[in-house]
Coordinates of C-alpha atoms and ligand atoms in Angstrom, one line a residue:
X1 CA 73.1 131.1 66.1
X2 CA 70.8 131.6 69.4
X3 CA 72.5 130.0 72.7
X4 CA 69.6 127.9 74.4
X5 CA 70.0 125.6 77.3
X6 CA 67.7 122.6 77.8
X7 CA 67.9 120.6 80.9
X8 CA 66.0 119.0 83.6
X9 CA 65.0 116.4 86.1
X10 CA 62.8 113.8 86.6
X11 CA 60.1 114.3 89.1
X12 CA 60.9 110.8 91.1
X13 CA 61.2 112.5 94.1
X14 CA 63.1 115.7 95.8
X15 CA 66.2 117.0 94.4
X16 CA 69.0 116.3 96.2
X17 CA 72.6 117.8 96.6
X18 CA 73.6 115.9 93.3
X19 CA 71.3 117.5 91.3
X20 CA 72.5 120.6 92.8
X21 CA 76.3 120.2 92.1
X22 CA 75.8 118.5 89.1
X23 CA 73.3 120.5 86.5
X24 CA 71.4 122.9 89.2
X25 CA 73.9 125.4 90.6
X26 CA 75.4 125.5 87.5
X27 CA 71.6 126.2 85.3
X28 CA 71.6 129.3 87.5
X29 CA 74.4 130.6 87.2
X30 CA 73.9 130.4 83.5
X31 CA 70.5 131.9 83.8
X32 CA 72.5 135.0 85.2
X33 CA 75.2 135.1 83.2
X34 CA 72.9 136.4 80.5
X35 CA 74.6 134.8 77.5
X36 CA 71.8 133.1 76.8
X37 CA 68.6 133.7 74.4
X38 CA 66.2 131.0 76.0
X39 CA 66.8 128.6 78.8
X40 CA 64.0 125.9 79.0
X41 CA 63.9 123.8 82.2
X42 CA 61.8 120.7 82.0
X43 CA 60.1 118.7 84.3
X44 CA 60.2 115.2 83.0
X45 CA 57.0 113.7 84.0
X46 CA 56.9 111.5 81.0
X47 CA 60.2 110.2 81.7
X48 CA 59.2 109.4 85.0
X49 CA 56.4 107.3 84.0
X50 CA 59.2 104.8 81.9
X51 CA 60.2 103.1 85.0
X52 CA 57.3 104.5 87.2
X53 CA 54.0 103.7 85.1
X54 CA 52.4 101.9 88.3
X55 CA 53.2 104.9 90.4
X56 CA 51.4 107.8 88.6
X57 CA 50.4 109.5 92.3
X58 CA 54.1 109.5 93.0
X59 CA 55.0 111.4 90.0
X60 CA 51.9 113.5 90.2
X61 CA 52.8 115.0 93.9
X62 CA 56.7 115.2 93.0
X63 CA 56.2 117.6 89.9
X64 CA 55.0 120.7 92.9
X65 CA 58.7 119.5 95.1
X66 CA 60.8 119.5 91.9
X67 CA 59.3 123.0 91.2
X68 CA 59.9 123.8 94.6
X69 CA 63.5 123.6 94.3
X70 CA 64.4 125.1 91.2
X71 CA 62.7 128.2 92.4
X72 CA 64.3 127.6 95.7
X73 CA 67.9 127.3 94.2
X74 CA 67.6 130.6 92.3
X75 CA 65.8 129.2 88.8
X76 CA 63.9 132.3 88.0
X77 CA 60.5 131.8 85.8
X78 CA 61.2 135.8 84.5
X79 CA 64.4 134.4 82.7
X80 CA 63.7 130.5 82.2
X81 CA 61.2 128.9 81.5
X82 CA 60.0 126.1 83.7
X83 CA 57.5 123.4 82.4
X84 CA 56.3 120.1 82.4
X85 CA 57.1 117.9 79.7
X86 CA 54.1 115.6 79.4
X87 CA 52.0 119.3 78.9
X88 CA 53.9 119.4 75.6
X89 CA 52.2 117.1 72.7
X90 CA 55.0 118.0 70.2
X91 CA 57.5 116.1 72.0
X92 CA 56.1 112.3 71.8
X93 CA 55.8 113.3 67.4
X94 CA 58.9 114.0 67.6
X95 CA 59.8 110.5 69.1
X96 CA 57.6 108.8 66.8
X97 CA 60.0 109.8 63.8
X98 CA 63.3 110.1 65.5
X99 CA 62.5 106.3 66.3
X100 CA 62.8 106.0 62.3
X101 CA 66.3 106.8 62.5
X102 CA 67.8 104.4 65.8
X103 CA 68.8 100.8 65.8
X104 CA 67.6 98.7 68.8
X105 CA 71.4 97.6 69.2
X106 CA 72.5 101.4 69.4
X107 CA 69.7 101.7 71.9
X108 CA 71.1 98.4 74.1
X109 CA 74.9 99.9 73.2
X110 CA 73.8 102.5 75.9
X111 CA 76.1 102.3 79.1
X112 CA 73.9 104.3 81.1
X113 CA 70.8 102.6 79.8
X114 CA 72.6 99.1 80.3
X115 CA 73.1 100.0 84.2
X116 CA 69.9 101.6 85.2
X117 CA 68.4 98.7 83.5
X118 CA 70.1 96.5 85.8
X119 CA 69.6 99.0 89.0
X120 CA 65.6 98.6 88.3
X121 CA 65.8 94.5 87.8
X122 CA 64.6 95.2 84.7
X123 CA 66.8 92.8 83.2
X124 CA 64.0 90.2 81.8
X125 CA 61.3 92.5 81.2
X126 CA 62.2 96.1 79.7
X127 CA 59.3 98.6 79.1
X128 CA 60.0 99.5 75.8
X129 CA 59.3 103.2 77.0
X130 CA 62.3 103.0 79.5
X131 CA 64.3 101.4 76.8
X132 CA 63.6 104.1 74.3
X133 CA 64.0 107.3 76.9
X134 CA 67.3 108.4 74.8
X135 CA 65.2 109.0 71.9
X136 CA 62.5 111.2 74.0
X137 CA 65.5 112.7 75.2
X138 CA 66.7 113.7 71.5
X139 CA 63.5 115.2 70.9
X140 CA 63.4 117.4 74.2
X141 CA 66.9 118.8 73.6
X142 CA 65.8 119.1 69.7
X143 CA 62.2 120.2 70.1
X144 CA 63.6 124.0 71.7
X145 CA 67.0 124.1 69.5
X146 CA 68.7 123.7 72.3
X147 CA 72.4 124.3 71.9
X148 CA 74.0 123.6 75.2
X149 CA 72.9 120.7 78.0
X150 CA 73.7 121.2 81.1
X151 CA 73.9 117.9 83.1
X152 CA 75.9 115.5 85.2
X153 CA 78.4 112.9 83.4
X154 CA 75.8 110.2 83.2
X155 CA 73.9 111.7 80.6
X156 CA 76.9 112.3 78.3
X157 CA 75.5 108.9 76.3
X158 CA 72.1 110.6 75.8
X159 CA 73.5 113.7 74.5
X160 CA 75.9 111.7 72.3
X161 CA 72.5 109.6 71.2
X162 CA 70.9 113.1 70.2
X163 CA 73.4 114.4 68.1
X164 CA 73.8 110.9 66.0
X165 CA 70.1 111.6 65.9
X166 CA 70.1 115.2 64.9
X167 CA 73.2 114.4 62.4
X168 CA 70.9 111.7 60.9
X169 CA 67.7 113.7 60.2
X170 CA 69.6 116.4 58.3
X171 CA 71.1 114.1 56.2
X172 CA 68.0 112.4 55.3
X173 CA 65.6 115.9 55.5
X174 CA 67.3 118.4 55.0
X175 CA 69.4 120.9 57.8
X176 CA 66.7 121.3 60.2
X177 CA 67.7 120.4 63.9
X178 CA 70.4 121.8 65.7
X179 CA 73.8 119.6 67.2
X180 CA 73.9 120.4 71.3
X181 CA 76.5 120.3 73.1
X182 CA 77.2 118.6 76.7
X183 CA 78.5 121.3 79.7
X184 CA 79.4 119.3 82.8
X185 CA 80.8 120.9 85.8
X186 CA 83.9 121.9 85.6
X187 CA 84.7 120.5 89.3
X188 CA 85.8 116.9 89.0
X189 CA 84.1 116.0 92.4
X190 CA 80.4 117.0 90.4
X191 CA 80.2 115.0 87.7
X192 CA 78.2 112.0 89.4
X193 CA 78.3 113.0 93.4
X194 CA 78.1 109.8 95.1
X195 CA 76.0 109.2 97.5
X196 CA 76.2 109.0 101.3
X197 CA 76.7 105.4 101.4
X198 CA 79.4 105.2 99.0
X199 CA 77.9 104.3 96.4
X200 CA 78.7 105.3 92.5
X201 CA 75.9 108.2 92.7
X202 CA 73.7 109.7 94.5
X203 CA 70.2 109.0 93.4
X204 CA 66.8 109.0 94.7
X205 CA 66.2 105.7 92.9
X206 CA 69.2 104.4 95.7
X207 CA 68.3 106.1 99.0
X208 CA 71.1 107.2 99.6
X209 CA 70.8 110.8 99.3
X210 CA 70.9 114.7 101.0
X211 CA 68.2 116.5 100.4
X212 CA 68.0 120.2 99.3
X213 CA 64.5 120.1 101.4
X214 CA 65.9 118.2 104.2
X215 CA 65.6 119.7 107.6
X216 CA 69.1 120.9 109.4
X217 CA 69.0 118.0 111.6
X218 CA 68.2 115.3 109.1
X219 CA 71.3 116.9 107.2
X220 CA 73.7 116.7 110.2
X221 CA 72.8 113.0 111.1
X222 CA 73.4 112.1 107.3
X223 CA 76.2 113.6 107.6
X224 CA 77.4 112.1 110.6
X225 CA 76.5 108.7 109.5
X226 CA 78.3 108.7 106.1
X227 CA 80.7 106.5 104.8
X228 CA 84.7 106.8 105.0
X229 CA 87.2 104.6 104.9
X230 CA 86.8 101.6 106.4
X231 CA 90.1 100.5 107.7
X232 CA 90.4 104.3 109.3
X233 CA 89.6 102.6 112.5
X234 CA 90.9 104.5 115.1
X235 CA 92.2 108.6 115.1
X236 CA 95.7 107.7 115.0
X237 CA 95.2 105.1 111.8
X238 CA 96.5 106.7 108.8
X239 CA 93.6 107.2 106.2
X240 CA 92.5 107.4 102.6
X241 CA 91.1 110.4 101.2
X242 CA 90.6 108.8 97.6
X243 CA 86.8 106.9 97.5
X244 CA 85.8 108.7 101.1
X245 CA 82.7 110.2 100.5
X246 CA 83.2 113.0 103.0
X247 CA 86.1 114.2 101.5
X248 CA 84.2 113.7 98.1
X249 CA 81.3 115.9 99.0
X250 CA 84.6 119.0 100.4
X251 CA 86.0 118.6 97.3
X252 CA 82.7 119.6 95.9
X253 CA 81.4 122.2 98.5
X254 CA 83.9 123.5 100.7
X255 CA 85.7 126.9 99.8
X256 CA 89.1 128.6 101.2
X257 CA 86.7 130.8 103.0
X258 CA 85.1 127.8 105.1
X259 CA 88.4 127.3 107.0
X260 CA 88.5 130.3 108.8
X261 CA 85.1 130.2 109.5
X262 CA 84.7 126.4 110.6
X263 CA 88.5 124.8 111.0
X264 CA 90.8 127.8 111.6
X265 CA 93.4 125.0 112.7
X266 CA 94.0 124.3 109.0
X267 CA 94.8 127.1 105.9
X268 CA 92.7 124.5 102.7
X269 CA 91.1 121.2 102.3
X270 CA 95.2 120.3 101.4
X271 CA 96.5 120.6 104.9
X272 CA 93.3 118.9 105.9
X273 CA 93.4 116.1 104.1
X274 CA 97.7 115.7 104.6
X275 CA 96.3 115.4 107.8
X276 CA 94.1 112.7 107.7
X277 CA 96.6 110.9 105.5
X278 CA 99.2 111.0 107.8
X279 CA 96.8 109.7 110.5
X280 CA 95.7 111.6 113.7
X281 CA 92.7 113.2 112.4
X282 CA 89.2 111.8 113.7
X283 CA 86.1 111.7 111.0
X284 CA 83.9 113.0 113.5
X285 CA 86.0 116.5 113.2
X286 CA 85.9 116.1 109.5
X287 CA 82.1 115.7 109.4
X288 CA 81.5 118.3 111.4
X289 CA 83.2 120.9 109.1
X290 CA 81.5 119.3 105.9
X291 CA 77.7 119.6 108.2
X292 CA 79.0 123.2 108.6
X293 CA 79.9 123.8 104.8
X294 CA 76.8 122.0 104.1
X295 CA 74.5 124.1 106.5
X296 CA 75.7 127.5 105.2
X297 CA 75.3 126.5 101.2
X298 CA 71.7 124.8 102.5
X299 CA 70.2 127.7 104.8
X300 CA 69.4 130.2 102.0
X301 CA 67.7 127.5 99.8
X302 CA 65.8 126.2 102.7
X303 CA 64.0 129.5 103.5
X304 CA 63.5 130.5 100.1
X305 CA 61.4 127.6 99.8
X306 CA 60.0 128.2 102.7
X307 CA 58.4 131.7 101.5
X308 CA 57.4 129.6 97.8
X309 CA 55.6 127.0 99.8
X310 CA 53.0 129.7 101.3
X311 CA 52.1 130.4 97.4
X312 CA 51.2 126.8 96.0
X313 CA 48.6 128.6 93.3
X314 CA 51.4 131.2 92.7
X315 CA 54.1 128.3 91.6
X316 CA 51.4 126.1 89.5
X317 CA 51.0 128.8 87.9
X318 CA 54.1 129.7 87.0
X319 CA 54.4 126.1 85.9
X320 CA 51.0 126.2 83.4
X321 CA 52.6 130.0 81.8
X322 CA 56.2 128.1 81.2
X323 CA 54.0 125.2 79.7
X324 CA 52.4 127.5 76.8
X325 CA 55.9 129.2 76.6
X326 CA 57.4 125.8 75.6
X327 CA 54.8 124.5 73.7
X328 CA 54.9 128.2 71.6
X329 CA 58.6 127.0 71.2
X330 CA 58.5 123.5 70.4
X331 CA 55.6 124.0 67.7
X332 CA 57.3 126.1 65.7
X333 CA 60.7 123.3 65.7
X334 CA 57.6 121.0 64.9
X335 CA 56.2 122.6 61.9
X336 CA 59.9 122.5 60.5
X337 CA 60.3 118.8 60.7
X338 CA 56.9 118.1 59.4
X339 CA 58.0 120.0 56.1
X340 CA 61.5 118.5 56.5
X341 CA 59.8 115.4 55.9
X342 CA 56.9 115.7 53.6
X343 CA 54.2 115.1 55.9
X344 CA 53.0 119.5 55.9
X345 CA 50.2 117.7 53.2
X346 CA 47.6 120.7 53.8
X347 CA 50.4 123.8 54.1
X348 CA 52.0 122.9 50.9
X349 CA 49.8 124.2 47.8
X350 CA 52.9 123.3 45.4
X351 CA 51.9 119.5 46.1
X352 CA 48.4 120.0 46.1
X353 CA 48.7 121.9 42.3
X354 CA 51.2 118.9 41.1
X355 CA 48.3 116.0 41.7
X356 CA 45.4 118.3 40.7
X357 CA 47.8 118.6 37.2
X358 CA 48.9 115.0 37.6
X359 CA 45.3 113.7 37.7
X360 CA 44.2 116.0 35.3
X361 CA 46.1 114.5 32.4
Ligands
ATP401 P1 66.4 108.8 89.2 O1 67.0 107.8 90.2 O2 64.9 108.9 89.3 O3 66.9 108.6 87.8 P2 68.3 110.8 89.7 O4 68.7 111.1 91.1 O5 69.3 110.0 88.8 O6 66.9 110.2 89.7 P3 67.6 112.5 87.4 O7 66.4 113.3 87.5 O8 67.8 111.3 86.6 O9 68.1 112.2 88.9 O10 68.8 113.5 87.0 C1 68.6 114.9 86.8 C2 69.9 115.7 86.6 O11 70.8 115.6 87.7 C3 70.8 115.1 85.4 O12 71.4 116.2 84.8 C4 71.8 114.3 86.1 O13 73.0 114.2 85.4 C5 72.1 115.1 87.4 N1 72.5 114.2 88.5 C6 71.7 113.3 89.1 N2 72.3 112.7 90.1 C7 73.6 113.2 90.1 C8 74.8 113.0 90.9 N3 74.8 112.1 91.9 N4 75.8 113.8 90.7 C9 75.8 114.7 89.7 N5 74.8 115.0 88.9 C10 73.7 114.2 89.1
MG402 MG1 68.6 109.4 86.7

């Protein structure tokens, strides 16, 4: 069987360092490994709209940023294929019937569902377009075959949701769609980066967030404003590395290399954090290595999309050819299901024979 990767982001806003830890570092290194027959990268504009239908401008102006970044952080449109889901028809057919096949109580069963539902005080009035996004989801994982998702952990209930979904339609049609499997990062710290104010995630709908686009100061007064642990109240105070967002975000970025570079005084992110345990270590000296760390992952990805911002044209393009390369692919999963489930009337002379004969008798 082919190994394709679907994944992607909804343009809400810029990506941030979560994004990068969690699906987007990891998307190109796939994309290099070259295991891979067909990595599809989607924008999800339509996804967007769920929770953002009275916002169309903002979702319209963040579909160039998200571009931006992915071509930034190394997404190449000569080996994946970057596109816009709302450009692809197939995808809200393949909703229509995968909603066939899901219970509204699976639907509200949904953890992740349950708290963004709660995040967007959506509590009284769900749009039955948010409330349905796992099902879209199914059908953009299953619309390109898509064997392997690469995300962060909160959208292991979506992928679980597709392959229920996927396990259902072959046993009512027929083997058609293919199972896909989740690939979270492997480092611990990834799986749902929180953000700079503590908080469970980082996520644009929160505010609380590092920016792959953000200018070298804004990152160093983030930085230098982020949360630690509260009773660490003076140097001396012993302190708690567990739930301390700065030694969060070095779990997730810093390498054996950084020390010598940044904090020759200590040999790994061990010693440093024995340190801080033990008490005697400021947080001011701890941010500054983690702005450091930070800056040097940052810098590259900053200038590349400094040279992509001169060609605006060049990227929309790029945008409208991964667009008809998606659409190619998603088609051809779409004319499967449509036999899969009777409804190829006009392809399928066999049926059109039987009630000529049937009629004729
Ligand atoms: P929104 O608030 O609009 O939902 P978001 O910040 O949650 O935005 P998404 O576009 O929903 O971002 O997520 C895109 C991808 O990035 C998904 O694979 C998701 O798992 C991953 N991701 C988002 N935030 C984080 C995070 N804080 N840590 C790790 N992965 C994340
Ligand atoms: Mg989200």
């Amino acid at each position: 069987m082919k190994k394709i990767i679907l994944t992607g982001d909804r343009p809400t806003g810029r990506l941030h360092i979560g994004h990068y830890v969690g699906s987007l570092k990891r998307r190109v290194e796939l994309q290099n490994s070259g295991i891979y027959d067909k990595i599809f990268i989607m924008i999800a504009d339509a996804q967007a709209l769920t929770d953002n239908a009275d916002c169309p401008e903002k979702v319209r102006q963040n579909i160039i940023e998200v571009a931006l970044d992915y071509l930034s952080c190394g997404l190449d449109p000569e080996k994946s294929v970057l596109f816009i889901q709302s450009q692809i028809a197939e995808l809200c057919e393949l909703s229509f019937y995968y909603m066939n096949l899901v219970t509204v109580a699976r639907l509200q069963r949904n953890p992740t569902v349950k708290s963004e539902i709660q995040m967007r005080n959506f509590e009284a009035s769900i749009p039955v377009g948010f409330f349905t996004y796992p099902i879209s989801q199914a059908s953009d994982i299953t619309a390109f075959k898509a064997t392997t998702v690469p995300v962060g952990e909160d959208q292991e209930p979506m992928i679980e949701q597709t392959r229920e979904i996927v396990r259902k339609f072959n046993a009512v049609y027929g083997e058609t769609l293919v199972e896909p499997e989740i690939l979270l990062p492997d480092n611990e710290a990834c799986l749902r980066l929180p953000g700079t104010d503590g908080k469970a995630k980082m996520s644009k709908s929160l505010n609380n967030c590092i920016y792959l686009s953000d200018t070298p100061e804004d990152v160093r007064k983030k930085v230098m404003g982020m949360y630690t642990d509260p009773d660490h109240v003076r140097v001396e105070d012993p302190g708690k590395v567990e739930g301390n967002t700065v030694f969060t975000y070095l779990d997730a970025f810093s390498k054996q290399e950084h020390f010598a570079r940044y904090l020759p005084d200590y040999a790994s992110l061990d010693e440093l954090k024995a340190h801080y345990k033990r008490g005697g270590l400021g947080d001011v000296k701890v941010k500054k290595f983690l702005n450091a760390v930070l800056q040097e992952e940052l810098e590259p990805i900053r200038n590349r999309r400094k040279e992509y911002e001169k060609d605006i044209a060049g990227v929309y393009h790029i945008l409208q050819e991964g667009c008809r390369k998606a659409q190619e692919a998603a088609g051809e999963t779409l004319d499967e299901v449509r036999k899969a489930m009777k409804i190829n009337y006009f392809d399928d002379m066999d049926l059109i024979n039987e009630q000529i004969k049937r009629f004729q008798q």
